[in-house]
XYZ file of C-alpha atoms in Angstrom:
706
model
C -33.795 54.828 123.645
C -36.974 53.851 124.084
C -39.223 53.729 120.520
C -42.280 53.236 122.713
C -43.206 51.451 119.903
C -46.911 49.976 120.265
C -48.623 46.511 120.026
C -50.309 45.576 116.774
C -53.479 43.643 115.938
C -51.339 40.787 114.723
C -49.794 40.402 117.767
C -52.836 40.484 119.657
C -54.322 38.602 117.230
C -51.697 35.753 117.163
C -51.104 35.580 120.939
C -54.985 34.857 121.394
C -55.159 32.274 118.480
C -52.530 30.295 119.820
C -53.287 30.760 123.615
C -56.881 28.494 121.918
C -55.342 26.932 119.610
C -51.493 25.930 120.097
C -51.212 22.154 121.407
C -48.155 23.200 123.083
C -50.373 25.418 125.505
C -53.541 23.501 125.467
C -51.755 19.842 126.190
C -49.137 19.923 128.739
C -47.996 16.370 128.785
C -46.424 17.419 124.577
C -42.565 17.019 124.267
C -41.374 19.534 122.285
C -39.440 17.349 120.027
C -39.918 13.750 118.146
C -43.348 14.313 119.125
C -46.892 13.358 117.138
C -46.261 13.519 113.318
C -42.563 13.923 113.512
C -41.507 10.769 115.091
C -44.156 9.400 112.924
C -41.999 10.313 110.306
C -38.250 9.835 112.208
C -39.189 6.248 112.895
C -40.598 5.328 109.649
C -37.289 7.050 107.965
C -35.043 4.698 110.402
C -36.988 2.042 109.290
C -36.464 3.107 105.578
C -32.897 3.499 106.205
C -32.026 -0.091 107.667
C -29.039 -0.761 105.198
C -26.986 2.126 106.199
C -23.592 1.136 107.629
C -23.762 2.926 110.482
C -25.562 3.726 113.420
C -24.910 7.518 112.885
C -25.433 8.097 108.957
C -29.163 6.074 109.701
C -29.957 8.401 112.213
C -29.291 11.384 110.068
C -31.070 9.544 107.190
C -34.322 9.332 109.216
C -33.924 12.754 110.406
C -33.368 13.957 106.712
C -36.133 11.999 106.153
C -38.331 13.957 108.540
C -37.432 16.784 107.403
C -38.300 16.372 104.120
C -41.942 15.274 105.067
C -42.918 16.838 107.302
C -46.159 19.243 106.989
C -45.836 22.730 106.858
C -47.519 24.830 109.017
C -48.514 28.655 108.812
C -51.462 30.270 110.516
C -53.072 33.604 109.662
C -51.069 36.588 109.393
C -47.828 34.711 110.571
C -44.717 37.247 109.047
C -42.357 34.241 110.550
C -43.380 30.727 110.097
C -42.046 26.882 111.672
C -43.952 24.854 113.944
C -45.148 21.077 114.422
C -48.230 19.390 112.379
C -50.658 18.051 115.256
C -53.229 17.092 112.847
C -54.742 14.104 114.443
C -53.555 10.211 112.827
C -56.691 8.705 110.799
C -56.824 5.012 112.099
C -54.023 3.170 110.041
C -51.626 5.745 111.005
C -52.414 5.570 114.182
C -52.232 2.221 114.377
C -48.738 2.285 112.867
C -48.066 4.834 115.052
C -48.150 2.774 118.338
C -45.631 0.312 116.742
C -43.365 2.914 115.612
C -43.449 3.825 119.415
C -42.048 0.371 119.929
C -39.191 0.906 117.719
C -37.942 4.917 119.209
C -38.312 3.276 122.924
C -36.655 0.116 122.158
C -35.484 -0.972 118.862
C -33.167 2.208 118.393
C -29.742 3.268 120.559
C -31.391 5.372 123.257
C -30.149 8.893 123.855
C -28.307 9.347 126.647
C -27.009 12.160 128.725
C -27.854 15.802 128.531
C -28.810 16.570 124.989
C -29.155 20.082 122.785
C -28.735 22.864 126.076
C -26.075 25.036 123.244
C -26.365 28.278 121.226
C -25.436 28.063 117.435
C -23.044 30.349 115.649
C -25.934 31.919 113.985
C -23.956 34.803 112.374
C -22.427 31.865 110.094
C -26.157 31.160 109.359
C -26.931 34.052 107.870
C -23.865 35.269 106.325
C -23.536 31.904 104.253
C -26.307 30.425 104.148
C -26.879 26.546 104.315
C -26.258 25.928 101.165
C -22.692 28.260 101.424
C -22.121 26.112 104.982
C -22.582 23.137 102.697
C -19.879 24.021 100.198
C -17.682 24.099 103.165
C -17.918 20.464 104.151
C -17.558 19.807 100.378
C -14.409 20.795 100.648
C -13.486 18.730 103.782
C -15.095 15.650 102.691
C -13.090 15.796 99.110
C -10.204 16.216 100.985
C -10.830 13.070 102.056
C -7.848 10.146 101.707
C -9.907 7.198 100.735
C -6.926 5.048 101.185
C -6.888 6.179 104.673
C -9.188 4.226 106.550
C -8.523 6.059 109.923
C -10.132 8.792 108.151
C -13.619 7.120 107.841
C -14.850 8.441 110.968
C -14.748 12.138 109.936
C -16.404 10.912 106.518
C -19.186 9.472 108.274
C -19.593 12.777 109.725
C -19.399 15.190 106.951
C -21.923 12.886 105.272
C -23.786 13.053 108.247
C -24.236 17.190 107.485
C -24.821 17.247 104.185
C -27.848 14.671 104.754
C -28.998 16.699 107.419
C -28.719 19.904 106.149
C -29.943 18.923 102.759
C -33.211 18.039 104.539
C -33.758 21.546 106.314
C -33.080 23.033 102.625
C -36.281 20.776 101.107
C -38.220 21.655 104.876
C -37.901 25.384 103.941
C -38.723 24.290 99.938
C -41.863 22.809 101.718
C -42.648 26.568 103.431
C -42.501 27.571 100.904
C -44.823 25.690 98.013
C -47.347 25.813 101.288
C -47.425 29.876 101.146
C -47.873 29.779 97.119
C -50.701 27.478 97.799
C -52.213 29.890 100.471
C -51.838 32.523 98.208
C -54.168 30.679 95.542
C -56.440 30.503 97.838
C -56.669 34.022 99.432
C -57.599 37.675 98.167
C -55.716 41.092 99.214
C -53.633 41.766 101.816
C -53.982 38.313 103.232
C -52.624 37.086 99.403
C -49.853 40.070 99.864
C -48.337 38.523 102.877
C -48.649 34.659 101.896
C -46.187 35.391 98.705
C -44.246 37.651 100.889
C -43.505 34.790 102.990
C -42.918 32.247 100.209
C -40.206 34.969 98.820
C -38.754 34.663 102.066
C -38.463 31.267 102.045
C -37.305 31.005 98.411
C -34.098 33.161 100.329
C -33.616 31.357 103.447
C -31.896 29.320 104.888
C -30.478 28.275 101.855
C -28.872 31.522 101.079
C -27.676 34.349 103.141
C -30.350 37.047 105.092
C -30.083 40.148 103.020
C -32.736 41.447 105.549
C -34.178 41.534 108.568
C -36.890 39.390 107.913
C -34.835 36.778 106.136
C -32.650 36.243 109.166
C -34.979 35.931 111.430
C -36.737 33.429 109.286
C -33.869 32.016 108.949
C -32.971 31.383 112.512
C -36.264 30.563 113.666
C -36.462 27.415 110.934
C -33.085 25.942 111.770
C -33.926 26.564 115.892
C -37.360 24.908 114.908
C -36.032 21.707 112.577
C -33.991 20.629 115.803
C -36.794 19.860 118.016
C -34.854 21.063 120.777
C -34.076 23.139 123.360
C -31.557 25.618 122.104
C -30.748 28.952 122.695
C -31.071 31.611 120.361
C -27.645 33.109 121.497
C -27.534 37.366 121.895
C -29.666 38.592 118.778
C -29.461 42.079 119.420
C -25.860 42.085 118.201
C -26.163 39.731 115.154
C -29.072 40.080 114.123
C -28.110 44.377 114.190
C -26.440 44.563 110.799
C -29.720 43.432 108.717
C -32.089 45.730 111.100
C -29.491 48.738 110.784
C -29.558 48.651 107.226
C -32.786 47.995 106.738
C -33.841 50.579 108.467
C -31.132 52.972 106.534
C -32.460 52.233 103.553
C -35.942 52.610 104.617
C -36.756 48.880 103.916
C -38.463 48.400 106.985
C -39.815 50.549 109.725
C -39.461 50.464 114.112
C -42.572 49.048 114.322
C -42.634 46.634 111.278
C -39.254 45.502 113.342
C -40.900 45.099 116.648
C -43.667 43.113 115.032
C -41.809 40.765 113.753
C -39.562 40.152 116.817
C -42.773 39.940 118.478
C -43.637 37.416 116.212
C -40.543 35.763 116.772
C -41.534 35.413 120.193
C -44.784 33.977 120.351
C -43.534 31.387 118.001
C -41.941 29.952 121.049
C -45.845 28.998 122.166
C -45.978 26.431 119.163
C -42.648 24.386 119.738
C -41.783 24.398 124.041
C -43.638 22.703 125.982
C -44.614 22.739 129.717
C -41.534 21.267 130.842
C -38.853 22.816 128.251
C -37.702 26.005 127.799
C -35.182 28.373 125.572
C -33.085 31.611 125.560
C -31.323 34.383 124.370
C -29.703 37.158 125.872
C -29.629 40.780 125.007
C -27.379 43.554 126.523
C -23.727 43.324 128.363
C -20.975 43.096 126.096
C -19.325 41.791 122.674
C -16.566 39.464 121.539
C -14.359 42.212 122.222
C -15.854 43.303 125.093
C -17.115 46.922 124.297
C -20.513 47.197 125.903
C -23.940 46.310 124.060
C -27.168 48.463 123.564
C -28.062 49.289 120.570
C -32.338 50.074 119.509
C -32.617 46.017 118.964
C -31.523 45.637 122.277
C -34.510 47.758 123.505
C -36.899 45.892 120.994
C -36.128 42.661 122.163
C -36.716 44.368 126.040
C -40.529 45.966 124.414
C -41.578 42.060 123.463
C -41.685 40.508 126.263
C -43.978 43.078 126.857
C -46.271 43.010 123.913
C -46.017 39.506 123.861
C -46.008 37.733 128.359
C -45.201 34.336 127.815
C -43.036 32.299 129.586
C -40.470 31.550 126.955
C -38.426 32.908 125.198
C -36.522 33.071 128.452
C -34.957 36.763 128.142
C -31.484 37.610 130.124
C -30.624 40.658 129.978
C -26.524 41.429 130.605
C -25.947 44.094 133.180
C -22.249 46.070 133.259
C -21.232 49.489 134.376
C -21.634 50.543 131.462
C -25.216 49.685 131.185
C -27.497 52.990 130.987
C -29.698 53.755 133.923
C -32.868 54.311 131.175
C -31.790 50.554 129.737
C -32.000 49.308 133.782
C -35.526 51.224 134.389
C -37.028 49.353 131.679
C -36.336 46.893 132.605
C -36.947 47.242 136.387
C -40.369 48.335 135.256
C -41.089 45.092 132.790
C -40.403 43.049 136.005
C -42.271 45.204 138.473
C -45.311 43.907 135.572
C -45.228 40.521 136.202
C -44.260 39.125 133.050
C -41.403 37.306 134.602
C -38.795 38.398 132.291
C -35.731 39.689 131.884
C -33.176 37.292 134.032
C -30.792 39.203 135.362
C -26.629 38.458 134.531
C -23.724 40.149 135.750
C -21.762 40.044 132.663
C -18.291 40.945 133.610
C -17.976 38.617 136.583
C -19.042 35.924 134.086
C -16.139 36.807 131.662
C -13.727 37.127 134.054
C -15.024 33.547 135.738
C -14.852 32.063 132.728
C -11.297 33.498 131.645
C -10.278 31.659 135.240
C -11.589 28.308 133.897
C -9.549 28.440 130.759
C -11.831 30.009 128.299
C -10.270 32.111 125.604
C -11.236 35.627 125.736
C -13.808 35.961 123.141
C -14.999 32.944 123.929
C -15.608 34.497 127.421
C -17.091 37.410 126.056
C -19.618 35.806 123.909
C -21.499 33.483 126.153
C -25.148 33.049 127.038
C -27.072 30.944 129.342
C -28.098 27.778 127.157
C -31.782 27.538 127.861
C -32.654 28.024 131.541
C -29.107 29.812 133.453
C -26.413 27.399 132.782
C -23.684 29.538 131.190
C -21.637 28.345 127.686
C -19.827 29.953 124.846
C -21.387 30.626 121.741
C -21.023 28.755 118.621
C -18.590 26.607 120.433
C -19.837 25.083 122.996
C -20.178 21.219 123.344
C -20.872 21.610 127.038
C -23.473 19.159 129.060
C -25.719 20.750 130.968
C -26.978 19.015 134.387
C -24.660 15.910 133.964
C -26.319 14.984 135.738
C -28.758 16.359 138.496
C -27.102 15.816 141.977
C -29.185 15.318 145.589
C -26.758 16.884 147.808
C -29.397 17.263 150.425
C -30.223 13.301 150.226
C -25.848 12.519 150.079
C -26.060 14.687 153.446
C -28.379 12.891 155.166
C -27.018 9.912 154.192
C -24.017 10.611 156.202
C -25.940 12.616 158.816
C -27.493 9.465 160.016
C -24.413 7.130 160.138
C -23.051 10.513 162.854
C -23.415 9.785 166.617
C -22.991 11.562 169.447
C -19.570 10.989 170.237
C -18.452 13.341 166.904
C -17.451 17.084 166.785
C -19.160 19.176 164.317
C -16.365 19.282 162.316
C -16.166 14.962 162.449
C -19.936 15.085 161.331
C -19.354 18.218 158.303
C -16.165 15.598 157.327
C -18.086 12.584 157.410
C -20.290 14.457 154.826
C -17.602 15.185 152.458
C -16.646 11.628 152.168
C -19.900 10.505 151.226
C -20.652 13.553 148.877
C -16.690 12.375 146.460
C -17.626 8.441 147.376
C -21.416 8.895 145.609
C -19.197 11.171 143.622
C -17.297 8.440 141.845
C -20.426 6.546 141.041
C -22.487 9.180 139.603
C -19.854 10.393 137.366
C -18.492 7.533 136.298
C -21.727 6.555 134.946
C -22.037 10.053 133.595
C -18.082 9.234 131.456
C -20.216 6.029 130.316
C -23.072 8.380 128.897
C -20.276 10.274 127.200
C -19.446 7.065 125.411
C -22.256 6.216 124.357
C -23.093 9.932 122.934
C -19.312 9.473 120.663
C -20.881 5.834 119.567
C -24.115 6.526 118.588
C -25.009 10.195 119.007
C -27.174 12.316 120.903
C -27.803 15.671 119.260
C -28.931 16.588 115.602
C -25.469 15.831 113.741
C -26.253 18.984 111.926
C -25.917 21.565 114.739
C -22.141 20.725 114.416
C -22.284 22.643 111.043
C -22.576 25.184 113.450
C -20.119 25.279 116.462
C -16.425 25.475 115.934
C -14.423 23.596 115.553
C -16.282 20.456 114.373
C -15.849 20.715 110.515
C -12.711 21.377 110.696
C -11.657 18.470 113.051
C -14.283 16.505 111.449
C -15.950 15.693 114.164
C -19.450 15.913 115.594
C -20.498 17.691 118.783
C -21.221 14.702 120.310
C -17.632 12.939 119.425
C -15.509 15.994 120.471
C -15.512 18.310 118.077
C -16.789 21.635 120.048
C -13.834 23.727 121.463
C -14.987 23.219 124.896
C -16.332 20.219 126.440
C -16.827 20.731 130.381
C -19.425 18.979 132.066
C -21.750 20.744 134.258
C -23.215 18.578 137.438
C -26.220 20.142 139.047
C -25.935 20.160 142.772
C -29.906 20.260 143.884
C -30.565 20.994 147.821
C -27.176 22.249 148.188
C -28.929 25.713 150.050
C -30.609 22.513 152.512
C -27.766 21.542 153.173
C -26.009 24.773 153.745
C -29.323 24.992 156.426
C -28.901 21.628 157.558
C -25.665 21.887 158.574
C -26.629 25.377 160.743
C -29.192 23.822 162.710
C -27.099 20.673 163.577
C -24.213 23.517 164.806
C -27.222 25.816 166.628
C -29.345 22.447 168.033
C -26.631 20.366 169.007
C -23.338 21.942 169.578
C -24.230 25.702 170.473
C -27.216 25.249 172.390
C -27.208 21.521 173.413
C -30.661 20.849 173.265
C -30.699 17.859 171.605
C -27.970 14.905 170.896
C -27.023 13.692 167.717
C -28.766 10.393 167.956
C -31.756 12.726 169.342
C -31.882 14.578 165.840
C -31.803 11.413 163.926
C -34.588 10.044 165.909
C -37.051 13.112 165.087
C -35.713 13.136 161.611
C -37.003 9.439 161.268
C -40.155 10.294 162.469
C -40.769 13.442 160.410
C -41.177 15.831 163.333
C -43.970 13.750 164.224
C -43.906 14.072 168.461
C -41.284 16.944 167.886
C -43.458 19.971 166.332
C -42.132 22.195 168.956
C -38.445 21.585 167.735
C -39.329 22.145 164.247
C -41.086 25.263 165.588
C -37.967 26.489 167.405
C -35.654 25.870 164.180
C -38.508 27.675 162.002
C -38.696 30.547 164.590
C -35.789 30.709 166.529
C -32.249 29.941 164.731
C -30.673 32.781 163.094
C -30.819 31.041 159.216
C -28.766 31.457 156.216
C -30.620 34.203 154.183
C -29.976 36.963 157.095
C -26.063 37.739 156.286
C -24.686 36.565 159.397
C -20.833 35.864 159.672
C -22.007 32.056 160.691
C -24.154 31.353 158.287
C -22.367 32.844 155.558
C -19.010 31.093 156.286
C -20.304 27.580 156.119
C -21.934 28.336 152.925
C -18.767 28.848 151.860
C -17.344 26.073 153.430
C -19.771 23.901 151.656
C -19.283 25.326 147.919
C -15.646 25.103 148.390
C -16.028 21.309 149.098
C -18.505 20.480 146.247
C -15.763 22.487 144.447
C -13.115 20.710 145.749
C -14.083 17.207 145.408
C -15.085 17.876 141.451
C -11.863 19.354 140.558
C -10.435 16.332 141.207
C -12.330 14.475 138.236
C -11.520 14.997 134.846
C -14.559 14.284 132.264
C -14.515 12.054 129.371
C -13.213 14.454 127.066
C -10.305 15.488 129.157
C -12.133 19.260 130.070
C -13.827 20.278 133.560
C -16.343 19.730 135.777
C -17.899 22.930 136.770
C -21.291 22.491 138.968
C -24.153 24.185 138.697
C -26.621 24.843 141.664
C -30.122 25.414 140.392
C -33.228 23.189 140.398
C -35.186 24.175 137.066
C -38.658 22.165 138.468
C -36.879 19.212 139.650
C -36.589 20.138 143.462
C -40.022 19.706 143.288
C -39.239 15.444 142.152
C -36.002 15.057 144.119
C -37.901 16.692 146.915
C -40.747 13.787 146.676
C -38.012 10.977 147.886
C -36.349 13.126 150.078
C -36.420 12.287 154.079
C -36.761 14.868 156.551
C -33.530 16.948 157.238
C -32.366 19.539 160.114
C -33.462 22.939 158.604
C -36.740 22.268 158.621
C -37.784 20.425 155.726
C -40.820 17.399 155.632
C -40.244 14.169 154.259
C -41.555 14.666 150.745
C -41.313 18.469 150.644
C -39.932 20.479 147.617
C -36.237 21.477 148.111
C -34.751 25.008 147.553
C -35.693 26.354 144.542
C -32.401 26.392 143.751
C -29.470 29.142 145.240
C -31.833 31.215 147.422
C -32.295 30.185 151.304
C -34.323 27.747 152.247
C -38.153 28.880 151.659
C -39.187 31.912 153.831
C -35.932 31.863 155.959
C -34.597 35.310 154.179
C -36.878 36.974 155.755
C -34.776 39.755 156.686
C -35.245 41.504 153.207
C -33.888 40.720 150.305
C -30.286 43.035 150.581
C -29.248 40.521 153.558
C -30.537 37.447 151.528
C -28.418 38.312 148.330
C -25.360 39.491 150.585
C -25.646 35.638 151.739
C -25.881 33.931 148.620
C -22.697 35.804 147.462
C -21.255 34.806 150.227
C -20.186 31.684 148.435
C -19.242 33.198 145.930
C -21.916 31.895 143.400
C -19.895 33.219 140.111
C -17.746 29.944 140.168
C -20.745 28.065 139.421
C -20.914 28.455 136.076
C -23.093 25.382 135.450
C -26.147 28.240 136.698
C -27.159 29.732 139.221
C -31.073 30.701 140.276
C -31.659 33.451 142.527
C -35.291 33.828 142.919
C -35.726 37.340 144.600
C -39.933 37.759 145.340
C -41.524 41.467 145.932
C -44.379 43.274 146.487
C -45.553 44.872 143.186
C -45.361 47.964 145.322
C -41.969 48.522 144.792
C -40.813 51.893 143.983
C -38.869 51.417 140.373
C -35.654 53.078 141.932
C -34.899 50.619 144.957
C -34.861 47.683 142.435
C -32.969 49.347 140.396
C -30.039 49.727 143.299
C -30.859 46.488 144.652
C -29.943 44.848 141.568
C -26.802 47.462 140.394
C -25.479 46.556 144.192
C -26.218 42.695 143.933
C -23.632 43.125 141.028
C -21.117 45.189 142.532
C -20.905 42.463 145.400
C -20.208 39.574 142.794
C -23.827 38.808 142.385
C -24.358 36.474 139.298
C -28.138 36.465 138.274
C -30.924 37.282 139.615
C -35.068 36.706 138.593
C -37.693 38.339 140.559
C -41.450 37.273 141.595
C -43.596 40.548 141.387
C -46.667 38.986 141.968
C -49.064 39.723 145.530
C -49.110 36.755 147.931
C -52.842 37.317 147.778
C -53.437 37.090 144.393
C -51.352 34.094 144.050
C -53.776 32.260 146.211
C -56.458 33.513 144.912
C -54.916 31.812 141.433
C -54.936 28.526 143.625
C -58.838 28.715 144.159
C -60.051 30.282 140.723
C -57.123 28.843 138.320
C -59.445 30.626 135.020
C -59.112 34.044 136.327
C -55.716 33.859 136.084
C -54.805 31.716 132.679
C -51.920 33.863 131.976
C -50.397 34.420 135.084
C -46.957 34.231 134.909
C -44.021 33.356 138.111
C -40.859 32.449 138.064
C -39.279 29.502 139.150
C -35.744 27.880 138.997
C -34.719 29.279 136.863
C -37.063 29.649 133.774
C -40.648 31.041 133.830
C -44.259 29.393 133.612
C -47.709 29.506 133.743
C -48.933 30.093 137.781
C -52.107 28.089 137.392
C -50.435 25.583 134.880
C -47.661 24.107 137.300
C -48.390 21.604 139.994
C -49.739 22.588 143.001
C -46.475 21.525 145.341
C -44.809 24.068 142.918
C -47.337 26.724 143.095
C -46.927 26.380 147.082
C -43.414 26.698 146.762
C -43.919 30.063 144.740
C -46.256 31.904 147.433
C -43.730 30.211 150.771
C -40.936 32.555 149.313
C -40.682 35.196 151.371
C -42.576 38.249 150.092
C -39.898 41.928 150.210
């Protein structure tokens, strides 16, 4: 079904323009939300509404003030618009901004715990429009019994939604008016394009979308208005009715549809910072469990080829009904070195969600919320990476108290007790964060208008109004723990090369003077990642321990703690303070980059490495895993397809690939200007290789290439 739609001159122009002019690309320190002019306006709105009766109402008034007063930004040749204003402050504004920053940091209730990272009910946005949703909310507001003070919380929630949604409507109106002003100054084709964009904004997001372009613009503007990290869900499904109608009626050609999707992707260059990522998912199955593979699935894959940018973080869901043709095209994209798409086991994830209490529709209708965290679309109050937990550091704390009299099982038991003891304090802090979210809110309240069942319950997402409210703590360094236990068992108990005390002394000295032991660990020990029964069973034991201990806890809202085991880019930071470990890792070095074996230890081919990863049943870790595989560009496409299909059949969960020759990566370190658009996969997301830190670059290079 590949249409071979070519990349247009417009897309080439816009990408080049954004690469050379977008502040989000040029300045790696900028945040994607509440930054520069928007932060200025948000705090100004907070100050102006000091008389609001509650913090939440005051926040919503500040959100609306920001949205109503943001300067619209439209670049030449854009078919979809919506990006932050980074024009410089004048002298007086800069002075005021510095004061507002102080208020934001110390004069406003702080944001606690995980924010955003969810996917909304975009079908509702497109079918009803914001005005239709506001009418639904007004009916709920009118039904409140003013004589019953217990309903005040419902009143507050509905008012907050209306205030913020009105702000989004004003934002769209401002974009429409700006497009008309630009049209007045333009001529010919350029004038027509500005008028066409103004016509789109006169319709959406206020009213139901009628066309494919209106639908894309409605989704993009609402996401832009949030200044956060939100998934676009499964757009090849919810956008398909608009696409099919436009194609059938001759309103739009396939080439025009492709160009619109390419423009949708390129807007992520203006709205995502260096350390943030956002996502969308395609393929797989629909809410009823029926296989999905339509022309839009192909268009969204083709957009990866046309744009070659890190965001959006595209996931392709694979089932036993996925066509060979589609999987082949995905593999060809992967081999081209663009870092996309990720591969997901759709049916395995659905089965795992059903086992954890999700209903059938939610278990079919899921997405990776940004990097690799799994949550249901349009009904999720799930808190992801809440928090990151360095379990290697916890293991090292337990191991340094072990002595020569202890058996291996006693050493393992010591780790279990240390982990549970630490989790008591860590998760109590998470409960308190959730309590603070309920009091003062974290996310913009308007997202709750598109999360079931918030409107029905009269409660925001932060207050527990969503249907599902699991919390997903993330286990950093889990495979370092597995490998450390493996090395201890081998050197201390099997080969008796060292005692526990001697090993701890070596670790205290960071292997200085024991380079022979370090070399032996790296080169002679049979490592996790080589598919041996002994290491795989140890991995399963560690994963079982994590699941078992978390199962003893209940969240603030009475839901489950569901772990993840990926790093994003935090394996660098958390490794920086972690002492040397028995797996051969030196003090301060990065941790393992997600859910795969320790860097360099899976050196007997990808099949054995993936078998090892599957041995600990990662589908239980709905909080997300990231399995990085580094392969040579010369690997045949059929071989890559077989690897993916075999991994899925063996109940694998997620796969992502780096397809760049190691020598090219080393040359890129020396000559970064030659490789400005070189993209690599990190711990669940993609990034420009030359713009990540040296430690992360070395981490990517150190992975075993197959």
